[in-house]
XYZ file of C-alpha atoms in Angstrom:
610
model
C 47.229 -0.522 -23.033
C 45.265 2.729 -22.603
C 43.776 4.610 -25.534
C 42.082 7.777 -26.712
C 39.065 7.677 -28.978
C 38.591 10.709 -31.242
C 35.119 11.467 -32.633
C 35.508 13.631 -35.762
C 32.714 15.936 -36.870
C 30.451 14.907 -39.726
C 30.159 11.313 -40.856
C 33.712 10.269 -40.048
C 34.313 7.060 -38.118
C 35.854 7.293 -34.635
C 39.671 7.136 -34.580
C 41.581 5.359 -31.845
C 45.064 6.314 -30.587
C 47.038 3.922 -28.407
C 48.860 5.617 -25.510
C 52.108 3.619 -25.751
C 54.580 6.380 -24.781
C 55.390 8.093 -21.516
C 54.544 11.482 -23.083
C 51.756 11.981 -25.618
C 51.186 15.424 -27.132
C 47.785 16.519 -28.436
C 47.097 19.440 -30.796
C 46.304 20.682 -34.282
C 49.914 20.826 -35.499
C 51.031 17.826 -37.580
C 53.918 16.985 -35.239
C 51.659 15.984 -32.338
C 51.246 12.333 -31.363
C 47.475 12.889 -31.525
C 46.725 15.303 -34.345
C 43.278 16.886 -34.249
C 42.586 18.841 -37.468
C 40.047 21.203 -35.998
C 40.235 25.017 -35.905
C 39.030 25.116 -32.278
C 42.081 23.122 -31.123
C 45.384 24.882 -30.350
C 48.574 23.847 -32.127
C 49.914 22.334 -28.883
C 46.795 22.009 -26.798
C 47.592 19.401 -24.123
C 49.741 16.428 -23.207
C 49.248 13.114 -21.421
C 52.039 12.003 -19.081
C 52.299 8.389 -17.890
C 54.353 7.932 -14.687
C 54.169 4.149 -14.620
C 50.934 4.079 -12.692
C 48.624 6.949 -13.704
C 47.852 8.959 -16.829
C 47.947 12.724 -16.195
C 46.365 15.213 -18.628
C 48.018 18.655 -18.572
C 47.451 21.885 -20.498
C 50.168 23.221 -22.844
C 48.457 26.456 -23.910
C 46.858 28.607 -21.173
C 44.469 30.034 -23.763
C 43.254 26.600 -24.835
C 40.684 25.272 -22.309
C 40.352 21.614 -21.285
C 37.039 20.167 -20.094
C 36.879 16.804 -18.322
C 33.338 15.475 -18.089
C 32.185 19.049 -18.860
C 34.221 20.521 -15.976
C 37.112 22.876 -16.695
C 40.516 21.558 -15.580
C 44.154 22.537 -16.050
C 45.600 19.270 -14.815
C 43.801 16.063 -13.913
C 44.398 12.342 -13.392
C 42.474 10.415 -16.025
C 40.231 7.492 -15.109
C 38.511 4.944 -17.295
C 35.493 6.423 -19.064
C 36.525 10.107 -18.813
C 35.223 12.355 -21.596
C 37.640 15.051 -22.740
C 36.715 18.187 -24.682
C 39.467 20.238 -26.372
C 37.797 23.166 -28.110
C 34.897 21.580 -30.014
C 36.548 18.180 -30.242
C 35.437 15.303 -28.058
C 37.750 12.521 -26.916
C 37.153 9.451 -24.804
C 39.771 7.926 -22.497
C 39.890 4.203 -21.747
C 42.311 2.215 -19.634
C 41.700 -0.876 -21.771
C 43.015 -1.144 -25.278
C 40.688 -2.057 -28.148
C 43.530 -2.258 -30.640
C 44.935 -5.590 -29.560
C 43.882 -8.311 -31.943
C 44.470 -11.437 -29.899
C 41.408 -13.250 -28.615
C 42.672 -13.223 -25.062
C 43.257 -9.472 -25.027
C 39.886 -8.829 -26.639
C 38.181 -11.022 -24.044
C 40.039 -9.279 -21.239
C 39.042 -5.846 -22.513
C 35.387 -6.880 -22.806
C 35.446 -8.453 -19.357
C 36.992 -5.333 -17.848
C 34.329 -3.151 -19.439
C 31.550 -5.456 -18.220
C 33.035 -5.477 -14.731
C 32.995 -1.677 -14.760
C 29.316 -1.765 -15.734
C 28.437 -4.320 -13.077
C 30.359 -2.287 -10.516
C 28.139 0.682 -11.341
C 25.092 -1.531 -11.019
C 26.300 -2.760 -7.643
C 26.772 0.831 -6.493
C 23.258 1.584 -7.684
C 21.912 -1.422 -5.746
C 23.708 -0.269 -2.621
C 22.172 3.160 -2.964
C 18.746 1.523 -2.858
C 19.359 0.647 0.782
C 19.793 4.310 1.742
C 17.607 6.134 -0.789
C 14.252 7.275 0.491
C 12.515 7.837 -2.831
C 12.217 6.514 -6.354
C 13.448 9.865 -7.694
C 16.784 9.444 -5.917
C 17.140 5.963 -7.373
C 16.394 7.184 -10.880
C 19.054 9.859 -10.554
C 21.594 7.262 -9.416
C 20.605 4.953 -12.274
C 20.986 7.641 -14.928
C 24.301 8.930 -13.582
C 25.714 5.415 -13.687
C 24.403 4.650 -17.185
C 25.651 7.939 -18.653
C 29.085 7.415 -17.149
C 29.469 3.836 -18.328
C 28.199 4.456 -21.885
C 29.748 7.857 -22.606
C 26.339 9.369 -23.410
C 25.619 13.084 -23.162
C 22.241 12.548 -21.516
C 19.858 9.850 -20.399
C 16.261 9.380 -19.386
C 14.087 6.852 -17.592
C 10.575 6.476 -18.948
C 7.984 4.623 -16.851
C 4.515 3.330 -17.600
C 1.775 4.810 -15.436
C -0.656 1.983 -14.470
C -3.451 4.529 -14.179
C -2.838 5.870 -17.686
C -5.252 4.679 -20.367
C -2.417 4.815 -22.906
C -0.413 2.008 -21.291
C 1.816 1.662 -24.386
C 3.211 5.199 -24.008
C 5.720 5.536 -21.159
C 6.217 8.997 -19.690
C 9.575 10.552 -18.827
C 10.077 10.164 -15.088
C 13.645 11.508 -14.878
C 16.260 12.946 -17.232
C 19.915 13.787 -16.515
C 22.893 15.126 -18.436
C 26.588 14.343 -18.251
C 27.089 17.001 -15.572
C 24.635 15.109 -13.358
C 22.109 17.918 -13.616
C 18.410 17.399 -14.151
C 17.138 18.282 -17.619
C 14.184 20.667 -17.422
C 12.691 19.868 -20.834
C 12.675 16.151 -20.066
C 10.934 14.897 -23.202
C 12.452 17.480 -25.548
C 15.411 15.382 -26.716
C 13.843 11.932 -26.862
C 12.640 10.201 -30.013
C 9.085 8.932 -29.540
C 9.456 6.571 -32.495
C 12.543 4.868 -31.054
C 10.909 4.484 -27.629
C 7.703 3.185 -29.201
C 9.662 0.610 -31.219
C 11.401 -0.660 -28.064
C 8.160 -0.826 -26.079
C 6.257 -2.658 -28.801
C 9.059 -5.120 -29.614
C 10.237 -5.472 -25.983
C 13.780 -5.568 -27.414
C 16.719 -3.160 -27.002
C 18.012 -1.114 -29.920
C 21.187 0.756 -30.876
C 21.145 3.500 -33.485
C 24.581 4.709 -34.622
C 23.327 7.588 -36.787
C 19.607 8.194 -36.472
C 19.452 10.637 -39.398
C 20.713 8.004 -41.858
C 19.128 4.956 -40.210
C 16.768 3.179 -42.598
C 14.179 2.587 -39.887
C 14.102 5.957 -38.153
C 15.476 8.518 -40.664
C 11.966 9.533 -41.715
C 10.690 9.878 -38.136
C 9.522 13.397 -37.325
C 11.148 13.323 -33.905
C 14.503 12.144 -35.266
C 14.546 14.818 -37.990
C 13.394 17.588 -35.662
C 15.895 16.695 -32.929
C 18.771 15.903 -35.352
C 19.617 12.816 -33.328
C 22.847 10.882 -33.767
C 23.829 8.051 -31.406
C 20.973 6.491 -29.425
C 20.552 3.382 -27.270
C 17.288 2.289 -25.687
C 16.466 -0.817 -23.646
C 13.093 -1.891 -22.210
C 12.463 -2.212 -18.489
C 10.580 -5.486 -18.072
C 8.733 -7.074 -15.187
C 7.343 -10.603 -15.612
C 7.430 -10.111 -19.371
C 5.515 -6.816 -19.283
C 7.077 -3.458 -20.172
C 7.132 -1.075 -17.206
C 9.313 1.523 -18.916
C 12.466 2.170 -20.938
C 16.055 3.282 -20.365
C 17.166 5.799 -23.015
C 20.639 7.320 -23.597
C 21.887 9.490 -26.430
C 24.536 11.851 -27.760
C 23.505 14.207 -30.567
C 26.995 15.571 -31.222
C 28.725 12.232 -31.947
C 27.832 9.526 -34.438
C 28.764 5.872 -34.012
C 29.400 6.490 -30.323
C 27.827 3.332 -28.985
C 29.021 -0.216 -29.574
C 27.306 -3.567 -29.224
C 29.372 -4.149 -26.106
C 27.924 -1.008 -24.513
C 24.410 -2.103 -25.496
C 25.014 -5.431 -23.746
C 25.996 -3.551 -20.602
C 22.909 -1.349 -20.921
C 20.720 -4.461 -21.250
C 22.203 -5.950 -18.071
C 21.758 -2.626 -16.314
C 18.127 -2.363 -17.473
C 17.358 -5.950 -16.454
C 18.641 -5.543 -12.916
C 17.345 -2.007 -12.602
C 13.825 -3.199 -13.530
C 13.606 -5.369 -10.433
C 15.175 -2.777 -8.164
C 12.972 0.008 -9.473
C 9.821 -2.076 -9.245
C 10.553 -2.895 -5.608
C 11.394 0.743 -4.931
C 8.164 1.925 -6.555
C 6.229 -0.636 -4.536
C 7.877 0.574 -1.334
C 7.121 4.174 -2.277
C 3.500 3.285 -2.999
C 3.242 1.467 0.327
C 4.772 4.423 2.172
C 2.266 6.720 0.491
C -0.531 4.296 1.355
C 0.659 4.194 4.961
C 0.742 7.981 5.159
C -2.730 8.136 3.634
C -3.942 5.524 6.117
C -2.478 7.513 9.016
C -4.271 10.613 7.793
C -7.527 8.704 7.416
C -7.132 7.207 10.892
C -6.654 10.628 12.439
C -10.000 11.607 10.952
C -11.897 8.355 11.538
C -10.491 6.967 14.808
C -12.537 7.425 17.960
C -10.214 6.060 20.610
C -9.623 2.452 19.573
C -12.734 2.401 17.378
C -12.513 3.165 13.656
C -15.444 4.559 11.721
C -16.584 7.441 9.552
C -19.892 6.217 8.117
C -23.008 8.118 9.291
C -24.219 5.311 11.576
C -20.857 5.119 13.373
C -20.680 8.906 13.680
C -24.059 8.731 15.410
C -22.712 6.054 17.784
C -19.740 8.301 18.650
C -22.044 11.271 19.225
C -24.183 9.328 21.707
C -21.164 7.746 23.341
C -19.600 11.126 24.137
C -22.826 12.264 25.795
C -23.421 9.177 27.939
C -19.807 8.341 28.843
C -19.583 10.903 31.659
C -22.753 9.639 33.370
C -23.606 6.417 35.208
C -26.733 5.577 33.233
C -27.128 2.106 31.746
C -26.071 1.569 28.160
C -27.150 -1.370 25.999
C -24.881 -2.027 23.036
C -26.596 -3.946 20.263
C -25.242 -5.361 17.036
C -24.395 -8.536 15.196
C -21.601 -10.763 16.457
C -18.153 -9.398 15.675
C -19.156 -5.746 15.242
C -16.953 -4.464 18.079
C -19.348 -4.200 21.010
C -16.597 -4.827 23.544
C -14.463 -2.030 22.042
C -17.367 0.386 22.359
C -17.930 -0.658 25.984
C -14.262 -0.131 26.742
C -14.402 3.305 25.116
C -17.405 4.257 27.291
C -15.399 3.228 30.374
C -12.257 5.047 29.205
C -14.149 8.311 28.776
C -16.134 7.996 32.029
C -15.458 9.261 35.531
C -14.576 5.649 36.437
C -11.679 5.411 33.968
C -9.171 4.889 36.814
C -11.224 1.976 38.163
C -11.326 -1.611 36.864
C -13.037 -2.660 33.635
C -14.372 -6.188 34.166
C -15.816 -8.316 31.357
C -18.275 -11.168 31.796
C -19.302 -13.269 28.783
C -22.703 -14.483 29.919
C -22.929 -17.035 27.120
C -19.600 -18.704 27.824
C -20.123 -19.634 31.495
C -22.039 -22.814 32.443
C -25.473 -22.151 33.930
C -24.603 -23.725 37.283
C -21.541 -21.456 37.678
C -22.775 -18.123 36.345
C -24.246 -16.924 39.678
C -21.020 -17.687 41.516
C -19.057 -16.000 38.707
C -21.130 -12.850 38.995
C -21.668 -12.541 42.746
C -19.004 -14.774 44.297
C -19.442 -17.529 46.890
C -18.440 -18.431 50.410
C -16.510 -21.481 51.510
C -18.673 -24.606 51.552
C -21.527 -23.035 49.566
C -21.458 -25.981 47.170
C -19.331 -28.968 46.337
C -15.887 -27.752 45.316
C -16.167 -24.374 47.071
C -13.042 -24.935 49.169
C -12.535 -21.216 49.772
C -14.508 -18.007 49.668
C -14.219 -16.102 46.382
C -15.421 -12.695 45.230
C -17.426 -12.352 42.032
C -17.195 -10.001 39.061
C -19.449 -7.461 40.761
C -17.032 -7.140 43.668
C -14.029 -7.111 41.316
C -15.533 -4.207 39.367
C -16.167 -2.096 42.465
C -15.365 1.539 41.637
C -15.263 0.784 37.913
C -17.324 -0.713 35.109
C -18.843 -4.177 34.669
C -19.476 -5.203 31.071
C -22.053 -7.967 30.621
C -21.501 -9.345 27.128
C -24.242 -11.492 25.551
C -26.631 -10.549 28.357
C -29.484 -12.168 26.423
C -28.089 -15.597 27.360
C -28.867 -15.200 31.095
C -31.453 -17.569 32.602
C -34.712 -16.232 33.999
C -33.632 -16.934 37.610
C -30.385 -15.068 37.189
C -32.168 -12.165 35.511
C -34.121 -11.644 38.720
C -30.952 -11.556 40.844
C -29.235 -9.242 38.360
C -32.200 -6.848 38.448
C -32.091 -6.798 42.258
C -28.342 -6.070 42.229
C -28.818 -3.193 39.799
C -31.717 -1.699 41.768
C -30.255 -2.013 45.266
C -26.544 -1.758 44.414
C -25.875 -4.752 46.645
C -25.046 -8.400 45.912
C -25.215 -11.629 47.897
C -22.542 -14.239 47.536
C -23.755 -17.773 46.929
C -24.218 -19.373 50.349
C -24.170 -16.062 52.235
C -26.993 -13.894 53.553
C -24.949 -10.780 54.123
C -25.268 -8.090 51.448
C -22.187 -6.438 49.941
C -22.389 -2.945 48.505
C -21.029 -2.496 44.991
C -20.343 0.869 43.431
C -20.292 -0.080 39.791
C -21.587 0.972 36.394
C -23.092 -1.807 34.289
C -22.838 -1.876 30.525
C -24.532 -4.664 28.594
C -24.310 -5.979 25.049
C -26.194 -8.505 22.972
C -26.579 -9.683 19.394
C -30.138 -10.888 20.119
C -33.421 -8.997 19.779
C -34.344 -8.489 23.427
C -37.703 -6.915 22.572
C -38.757 -10.084 20.773
C -37.450 -12.133 23.722
C -39.653 -10.055 26.027
C -42.683 -10.961 23.906
C -41.859 -14.659 24.163
C -41.156 -14.418 27.901
C -37.432 -15.221 27.567
C -36.261 -11.865 28.905
C -37.630 -9.710 31.722
C -39.063 -6.394 30.577
C -38.098 -4.607 33.808
C -34.485 -5.760 33.445
C -34.500 -4.648 29.827
C -35.469 -1.099 30.768
C -32.964 -1.063 33.625
C -30.171 -1.955 31.204
C -31.457 -0.094 28.175
C -31.607 3.559 29.190
C -29.533 4.440 26.119
C -29.017 2.126 23.148
C -25.900 2.144 21.007
C -26.577 0.174 17.823
C -23.493 -0.941 15.896
C -24.048 -1.447 12.161
C -22.761 -4.626 10.501
C -19.542 -4.342 8.510
C -21.332 -4.722 5.164
C -23.254 -1.488 5.859
C -20.256 0.635 6.819
C -19.130 1.683 3.327
C -15.507 2.859 3.042
C -14.844 2.025 6.711
C -14.161 -1.576 5.723
C -11.070 -0.590 3.702
C -9.528 1.386 6.548
C -10.263 -1.395 9.052
C -8.756 -4.020 6.731
C -5.565 -1.990 6.223
C -5.184 -1.331 9.946
C -5.609 -5.030 10.736
C -3.116 -5.968 8.004
C -0.503 -3.549 9.316
C -1.012 -4.727 12.901
C -0.811 -8.468 12.248
C 1.937 -8.226 9.610
C 4.194 -6.723 12.268
C 3.011 -9.244 14.862
C 3.728 -12.248 12.594
C 6.858 -10.721 10.979
C 5.193 -11.094 7.586
C 6.497 -9.534 4.350
C 2.941 -8.801 3.191
C 2.411 -5.061 2.869
C -0.900 -4.515 1.105
C -3.984 -5.699 -0.774
C -4.337 -6.020 -4.520
C -7.115 -3.894 -6.110
C -9.046 -7.098 -6.773
C -8.764 -8.065 -3.086
C -10.182 -4.699 -1.970
C -13.065 -5.103 -4.402
C -13.753 -8.606 -3.066
C -13.653 -7.349 0.528
C -16.277 -4.749 -0.292
C -18.557 -7.215 -2.104
C -18.522 -9.923 0.583
C -21.324 -9.901 3.203
C -19.063 -10.650 6.246
C -21.638 -12.447 8.411
C -18.975 -12.635 11.150
C -18.174 -8.944 10.686
C -14.848 -7.526 11.930
C -13.913 -10.720 13.787
C -14.268 -12.724 10.568
C -12.268 -10.160 8.575
C -9.560 -10.275 11.235
C -9.320 -14.075 11.081
C -9.174 -14.092 7.262
C -6.305 -11.591 7.289
C -4.390 -13.560 9.926
C -4.715 -16.754 7.883
C -3.633 -14.992 4.680
C -0.549 -13.490 6.356
C 0.585 -16.890 7.567
C 0.024 -18.765 4.285
C 0.701 -16.117 1.597
C 4.046 -16.274 -0.270
C 3.746 -12.874 -1.943
C 3.885 -9.298 -0.638
C 0.376 -8.424 -1.834
C -2.789 -10.271 -0.770
C -5.181 -11.446 -3.485
C -8.866 -12.461 -3.199
C -7.784 -16.121 -3.179
C -5.516 -15.492 -0.174
C -8.562 -14.191 1.691
C -10.807 -17.048 0.498
C -12.860 -14.490 -1.398
C -13.119 -16.041 -4.838
C -15.993 -15.087 -7.179
C -18.241 -17.706 -5.605
C -17.912 -15.985 -2.202
C -18.798 -12.500 -3.388
C -22.317 -11.178 -3.145
C -23.663 -10.091 -6.489
C -25.319 -6.715 -6.954
C -29.046 -7.109 -7.492
C -30.843 -5.190 -10.248
C -32.562 -2.134 -8.812
C -36.090 -3.433 -9.422
C -35.304 -6.741 -7.689
C -33.759 -4.930 -4.717
C -36.808 -2.662 -4.402
C -39.138 -5.643 -4.573
C -37.201 -7.508 -1.854
C -37.221 -4.475 0.434
C -40.921 -3.843 -0.053
C -41.808 -7.470 0.671
C -39.722 -7.459 3.847
C -41.221 -4.153 4.999
C -44.803 -5.318 4.360
C -44.221 -8.530 6.327
C -42.719 -6.576 9.250
C -45.741 -4.236 9.278
C -48.054 -7.234 9.125
C -46.338 -8.822 12.126
C -46.636 -5.587 14.129
C -50.380 -5.607 13.417
C -50.651 -9.222 14.605
C -51.446 -10.406 11.101
C -54.330 -7.963 10.509
C -54.078 -7.422 6.761
C -56.733 -4.697 6.572
C -55.031 -2.609 9.261
C -51.633 -3.191 7.668
C -52.901 -1.984 4.289
C -54.369 1.092 5.994
C -51.079 1.861 7.791
C -49.062 1.439 4.585
C -51.515 3.412 2.489
C -51.974 0.647 -0.077
C -54.820 -1.473 -1.381
C -55.375 -4.675 0.707
C -54.783 -6.668 -2.468
C -51.155 -5.508 -2.326
C -50.791 -7.273 1.025
C -52.251 -10.456 -0.457
C -49.810 -10.258 -3.364
C -46.855 -10.279 -1.003
C -48.363 -13.046 1.119
C -48.680 -15.256 -1.940
C -44.899 -14.933 -2.418
C -44.186 -15.686 1.250
C -46.043 -18.840 2.386
C -46.696 -18.949 6.113
C -45.970 -15.256 6.568
C -49.240 -14.525 8.392
C -48.810 -15.056 12.149
C -51.187 -17.513 13.811
C -54.532 -15.902 14.454
C -54.021 -13.446 11.629
C -57.044 -11.436 10.673
C -58.358 -10.183 7.395
């Protein structure tokens, strides 16, 4: 059985009228089925007609306005939850009777009301799939809550993780019954009620805030003249992330325990949905920020914005259009091959082949054949003639990676090929012209190898007309964050992983770690974490970067001492161990050199002089 609920002004309790007739009249006159003793109501204001299926509200006095959910109507079909205003009087319409006293009817009414609430929640969940922002979701949430509870307005308050006052949620969205945004969002909300909910992590219902023993003395309650209020916490893993607040200042005793239960269910489900939505929004913002950073820091396929990388890019642009030799130096995993490819891509040979030879990965007895080719029968197993990498790179670029691994004999042949621009296949005496540009890379100190006789000086100068030195990852500052995020995005898509970001602790650990394997090591750690991680955010443990793996920050005095000792020893080595000359070059007393030598046994090279 349907009913009307009448909320009298003042402290009166709500009155309920059962709609048990086909025609129900409403007005101020005593003869009406629903008598409303209020001067703003006409004698015969309106009537409700039941046709066996629907309840129709119709006006009886053209001078007496009817508002349904704050919208003016002359005739309207009523639905469950409609709020009716006749003059200054508020009525609520429900399709489910609360007057029946049997347990079964009471259970049915409660179930129907809960189903209506869950239906709203389901609609809200569906909207998540199409909404593009958290703000849209909050609007949908508030519209649903206001409709299901009969409140005049509602608000969602969220905790800002960056706010020092984590116990004080801020209003993120506020809506009224007309589904309009409220400009003065915090103006009608009781801070004391919200604070109580946040601190207790429990929902609360206040039937008449001005007479409530807990909140009657609250400044916000008195100032706002609040009446009916409900507030439920938004929880995530036991922590408060916000609160859901609804109220109606014009009506007392509006909310029931049943409505609070529905609000609690709504808040519980909405917490998870909102948290996911906020995470998605944060990730979208992070992705947009990353795209902006990439546009500023990407040089072709190479990423970098630190001063040393900017210098590499400056040199690269100048040498790319020429055919001069370029030696790319840097630790293993710093991206030497990418730089070589970028030189080729920006050169006049970009349409030609780019051929890579890893000089350290080919057996010594095969490297000459790999580079220059061989003819049939040149050696056992040479069943057919085959061109080498030099011939394959004709018209393009040949990249010799780890060139410091070449044997002395092969260095001679390589030097001849670079000088004469011809090569000889193994087993053949006929020269073949090769129009190629040679780029070389190494992680070894070729100058030291020249001193020890392991690398030819003339070959070094042939290869090293211009040097591009790539800094290790640990010296590239903020670049490491951008590189890590790019790698994560790339491999997450490749492995169909749900991981979408790094935790703040993971980013800190990435910055503190030394990365001896540089970008290649970072890449492998991220791949492993994506495969094994069960969450959507990577932690330091996922990257094997626990506290024991992180490099501590040295005190300034210790760092200065370490640098000075290293610099003194380097100067001493350059002076062949002559301590007097080293002291003179450094502008220090010779005793300073002795002090550092005492801390570094065996630091003086053989034959060192005093």
